Amino acid sequence: EAGVTQFPSHSVIEKGQTVTLRCDPISGHDNLYWYRRVMGKEIKFLLHFVKESKQDESGMPNNRFLAERTGGTYSTLKVQPAELEDSGVYFCASSQDPGGTYNEQFFGPGTRLTVL
Amino acid sequence: AQSVSQHNHHVILSEAASLELGCNYSYGGTVNLFWYVQYPGQHLQLLLKYFSGDPLVKGIKGFEAEFIKSKFSFNLRKPSVQWSDTAEYFCAVNPGYSSASKIIFGSGTRLSIRP
């Protein structure tokens, strides 16, 4: 079974440009999460989808970030316009339906975003 | 606010040495506790988890962790490390009311093993 995949693996853009990151969760996983790690710091939660609905977006840094999950499958995270402080590694994770037992979050390889 | 503290940023050990990585969290309610590991060039993966029951949990590759509720701690241990344990280790929690909620991570501990 394929794991969580993310595209691209690395993106280098200039300040002010737009970048869109994509995450494909494990097939059948209703929960999809985005996290970010700024260099040297902790991995921070950005938001959580349950199917196509945003369950928790408390970690989104500002309105330059837009996450979507149309159809409840893959998700995109758009940064527009990008700023220098947006540089970091963006991780996506997915887990199954929260049916009472623990649902492990499986992580993708991450997208390394560099804003120059 | 919930937070996780990892005591060491970088730990360097020789092979066969014993390992203990400290982790403390701040959250007053029931929590689920985790250690994740990221080997060089690989995905973040779950090493072990604590939900309830025996506070001493065993994970993959000979790792174990002990939950001490009174100390809000969840330290990771391994009696004898190997060169292949070189990786970054993350302690993490999520609130116990929902296993599908967000995970809060510590800043990570980089472990380097000298052959």
Short mmCIF file of C-alpha atoms in Angstrom, two decimals:
data_model
loop_
_atom_site.label_atom_id
_atom_site.label_comp_id
_atom_site.label_asym_id
_atom_site.label_seq_id
_atom_site.Cartn_x
_atom_site.Cartn_y
_atom_site.Cartn_z
CA GLU A 1 0.00 0.00 0.00
CA ALA A 2 1.36 3.41 -0.94
CA GLY A 3 2.16 5.80 1.85
CA VAL A 4 1.51 9.51 2.07
CA THR A 5 3.07 11.30 -0.86
CA GLN A 6 3.92 14.95 -1.26
CA PHE A 7 4.85 17.05 -4.24
CA PRO A 8 7.17 18.71 -4.90
CA SER A 9 9.96 17.44 -2.69
CA HIS A 10 11.71 20.77 -2.87
CA SER A 11 10.62 24.20 -4.05
CA VAL A 12 12.70 27.34 -4.32
CA ILE A 13 10.82 30.56 -4.99
CA GLU A 14 11.34 34.27 -4.59
CA LYS A 15 9.61 36.40 -2.04
CA GLY A 16 6.24 37.50 -3.33
CA GLN A 17 5.69 34.49 -5.54
CA THR A 18 3.04 31.84 -5.10
CA VAL A 19 3.66 28.19 -4.35
CA THR A 20 1.25 25.29 -4.13
CA LEU A 21 2.12 22.15 -2.24
CA ARG A 22 0.26 18.92 -2.75
CA CYS A 23 -0.41 15.99 -0.46
CA ASP A 24 -1.92 12.64 -1.36
CA PRO A 25 -2.96 10.75 1.76
CA ILE A 26 -3.13 7.02 2.15
CA SER A 27 -6.18 5.76 0.30
CA GLY A 28 -9.24 5.63 2.54
CA HIS A 29 -7.86 7.93 5.21
CA ASP A 30 -10.43 10.55 6.14
CA ASN A 31 -8.09 12.62 8.29
CA LEU A 32 -5.44 14.77 6.67
CA TYR A 33 -3.08 17.06 8.52
CA TRP A 34 -0.57 19.69 7.55
CA TYR A 35 2.44 20.49 9.73
CA ARG A 36 5.44 22.74 9.25
CA ARG A 37 8.96 22.74 10.59
CA VAL A 38 10.90 25.96 10.42
CA MET A 39 14.64 25.29 10.56
CA GLY A 40 15.82 24.09 13.95
CA LYS A 41 12.45 24.43 15.60
CA GLU A 42 9.64 22.09 16.46
CA ILE A 43 7.20 20.59 13.99
CA LYS A 44 4.08 22.72 14.27
CA PHE A 45 0.52 21.82 13.42
CA LEU A 46 -1.16 23.91 10.73
CA LEU A 47 -4.55 22.34 10.12
CA HIS A 48 -6.66 19.20 10.05
CA PHE A 49 -9.19 18.06 7.49
CA VAL A 50 -11.83 15.42 8.04
CA LYS A 51 -12.74 14.46 4.53
CA GLU A 52 -13.23 17.79 2.78
CA SER A 53 -14.06 19.81 5.91
CA LYS A 54 -11.60 21.81 7.95
CA GLN A 55 -11.81 20.37 11.45
CA ASP A 56 -9.14 22.53 13.02
CA GLU A 57 -7.22 25.33 11.37
CA SER A 58 -5.91 26.92 14.53
CA GLY A 59 -2.29 26.57 13.44
CA MET A 60 -2.53 28.43 10.15
CA PRO A 61 -0.13 31.37 10.50
CA ASN A 62 -2.04 33.97 8.50
CA ASN A 63 -4.31 34.52 5.53
CA ARG A 64 -1.49 34.06 3.04
CA PHE A 65 -1.97 30.34 3.56
CA LEU A 66 -4.89 28.55 1.94
CA ALA A 67 -5.54 24.84 2.28
CA GLU A 68 -8.10 22.90 0.32
CA ARG A 69 -9.20 19.32 0.09
CA THR A 70 -11.79 19.19 -2.62
CA GLY A 71 -13.55 15.83 -2.82
CA GLY A 72 -11.91 14.66 0.37
CA THR A 73 -8.93 13.07 -1.34
CA TYR A 74 -5.73 14.99 -1.98
CA SER A 75 -5.04 18.35 -0.42
CA THR A 76 -3.23 21.47 -1.54
CA LEU A 77 -1.59 24.15 0.54
CA LYS A 78 -1.06 27.44 -1.25
CA VAL A 79 1.16 30.20 0.01
CA GLN A 80 0.45 33.55 -1.65
CA PRO A 81 2.46 35.73 -1.54
CA ALA A 82 5.36 33.84 0.00
CA GLU A 83 7.55 35.56 2.58
CA LEU A 84 11.04 34.69 3.79
CA GLU A 85 9.72 33.32 7.10
CA ASP A 86 7.63 30.75 5.24
CA SER A 87 10.76 28.74 4.48
CA GLY A 88 10.75 25.33 6.10
CA VAL A 89 9.65 21.76 5.62
CA TYR A 90 5.93 21.18 5.18
CA PHE A 91 4.73 17.77 6.26
CA CYS A 92 1.46 16.13 5.50
CA ALA A 93 0.02 13.24 7.49
CA SER A 94 -3.08 11.12 7.27
CA SER A 95 -5.02 8.78 9.52
CA GLN A 96 -8.14 6.68 9.29
CA ASP A 97 -11.61 7.53 10.48
CA PRO A 98 -11.59 8.32 14.23
CA GLY A 99 -13.72 5.40 15.26
CA GLY A 100 -12.84 5.21 18.92
CA THR A 101 -9.49 3.49 18.79
CA TYR A 102 -6.20 5.22 18.25
CA ASN A 103 -5.53 6.28 14.71
CA GLU A 104 -1.85 6.58 13.91
CA GLN A 105 -0.86 9.52 11.80
CA PHE A 106 1.33 8.48 8.89
CA PHE A 107 3.65 11.14 7.62
CA GLY A 108 4.78 12.00 4.15
CA PRO A 109 8.38 12.85 3.23
CA GLY A 110 7.75 16.57 3.40
CA THR A 111 8.21 19.45 0.97
CA ARG A 112 11.19 21.67 1.62
CA LEU A 113 10.23 25.24 0.75
CA THR A 114 12.92 27.86 0.36
CA VAL A 115 11.87 31.46 -0.10
CA LEU A 116 14.64 33.76 -1.31
CA ALA B 1 -1.02 26.28 25.95
CA GLN B 2 0.12 22.72 25.45
CA SER B 3 3.83 22.27 24.87
CA VAL B 4 6.51 19.60 24.77
CA SER B 5 10.08 20.09 25.95
CA GLN B 6 12.97 17.92 24.91
CA HIS B 7 15.97 18.37 27.11
CA ASN B 8 18.76 17.79 24.64
CA HIS B 9 19.23 19.29 21.22
CA HIS B 10 22.08 17.01 20.18
CA VAL B 11 23.34 13.84 21.83
CA ILE B 12 26.52 12.05 20.79
CA LEU B 13 27.16 8.52 21.99
CA SER B 14 29.42 5.62 21.20
CA GLU B 15 27.98 2.31 20.07
CA ALA B 16 26.76 0.10 22.92
CA ALA B 17 26.25 3.08 25.23
CA SER B 18 22.92 3.44 26.97
CA LEU B 19 20.52 6.14 25.85
CA GLU B 20 17.97 8.24 27.64
CA LEU B 21 16.28 11.19 25.97
CA GLY B 22 14.23 13.41 28.21
CA CYS B 23 10.76 14.70 27.42
CA ASN B 24 8.33 16.73 29.47
CA TYR B 25 4.94 18.01 28.42
CA SER B 26 2.51 20.54 29.74
CA TYR B 27 -1.13 19.54 29.55
CA GLY B 28 -3.42 18.96 32.47
CA GLY B 29 -5.77 16.41 30.99
CA THR B 30 -5.47 12.94 29.58
CA VAL B 31 -2.85 12.72 26.88
CA ASN B 32 -1.63 10.29 24.29
CA LEU B 33 2.16 10.28 24.13
CA PHE B 34 4.49 9.41 21.29
CA TRP B 35 8.05 9.21 20.18
CA TYR B 36 8.66 9.66 16.49
CA VAL B 37 11.93 9.10 14.68
CA GLN B 38 13.27 10.44 11.42
CA TYR B 39 16.23 8.55 10.00
CA PRO B 40 18.40 10.39 7.48
CA GLY B 41 16.53 10.72 4.21
CA GLN B 42 13.44 8.94 5.47
CA HIS B 43 9.91 9.79 6.57
CA LEU B 44 8.94 10.62 10.09
CA GLN B 45 7.76 7.36 11.64
CA LEU B 46 6.23 6.26 14.89
CA LEU B 47 8.67 4.65 17.32
CA LEU B 48 6.25 3.97 20.17
CA LYS B 49 3.11 5.30 21.78
CA TYR B 50 1.35 5.40 25.12
CA PHE B 51 -2.41 5.50 25.42
CA SER B 52 -3.25 3.90 28.73
CA GLY B 53 -2.34 0.94 30.90
CA ASP B 54 1.23 -0.07 31.61
CA PRO B 55 3.27 3.14 31.77
CA LEU B 56 6.32 1.33 30.42
CA VAL B 57 5.85 0.94 26.69
CA LYS B 58 8.04 -0.89 24.26
CA GLY B 59 8.53 0.13 20.69
CA ILE B 60 10.46 -0.95 17.66
CA LYS B 61 14.19 -1.58 17.54
CA GLY B 62 14.57 -2.13 21.28
CA PHE B 63 13.35 1.30 22.36
CA GLU B 64 11.13 1.82 25.36
CA ALA B 65 9.62 4.80 27.14
CA GLU B 66 8.20 5.34 30.59
CA PHE B 67 5.24 7.58 31.31
CA ILE B 68 5.48 9.20 34.73
CA LYS B 69 2.27 11.12 35.21
CA SER B 70 3.36 12.95 38.35
CA LYS B 71 6.38 14.34 36.50
CA PHE B 72 4.62 14.95 33.18
CA SER B 73 7.46 13.02 31.60
CA PHE B 74 7.84 10.44 28.86
CA ASN B 75 11.54 9.66 28.55
CA LEU B 76 12.88 7.43 25.81
CA ARG B 77 15.45 4.76 26.61
CA LYS B 78 17.54 2.13 24.91
CA PRO B 79 20.04 0.01 26.81
CA SER B 80 22.58 -0.31 24.00
CA VAL B 81 22.57 1.93 20.94
CA GLN B 82 23.77 1.01 17.49
CA TRP B 83 25.19 3.13 14.71
CA SER B 84 21.90 2.67 12.84
CA ASP B 85 20.08 4.56 15.60
CA THR B 86 21.55 7.78 14.26
CA ALA B 87 18.46 9.89 13.63
CA GLU B 88 16.36 12.74 14.96
CA TYR B 89 13.89 11.85 17.70
CA PHE B 90 10.72 13.76 18.47
CA CYS B 91 8.59 13.52 21.55
CA ALA B 92 4.95 14.40 20.94
CA VAL B 93 1.54 14.52 22.59
CA ASN B 94 -2.06 14.83 21.63
CA PRO B 95 -5.04 15.46 23.89
CA GLY B 96 -6.67 12.25 25.00
CA TYR B 97 -10.17 13.34 24.12
CA SER B 98 -9.58 12.53 20.48
CA SER B 99 -6.97 10.38 18.90
CA ALA B 100 -7.64 12.14 15.61
CA SER B 101 -6.65 15.57 16.84
CA LYS B 102 -3.45 17.44 16.21
CA ILE B 103 -0.09 16.28 17.49
CA ILE B 104 2.14 18.68 19.39
CA PHE B 105 5.83 18.02 18.88
CA GLY B 106 8.94 18.84 20.81
CA SER B 107 11.84 20.50 19.03
CA GLY B 108 13.62 17.21 18.43
CA THR B 109 16.85 15.63 19.61
CA ARG B 110 19.50 14.75 17.09
CA LEU B 111 21.27 11.54 18.05
CA SER B 112 24.66 10.80 16.57
CA ILE B 113 26.27 7.42 17.21
CA ARG B 114 30.01 7.00 16.82
CA PRO B 115 30.92 3.61 15.35
#
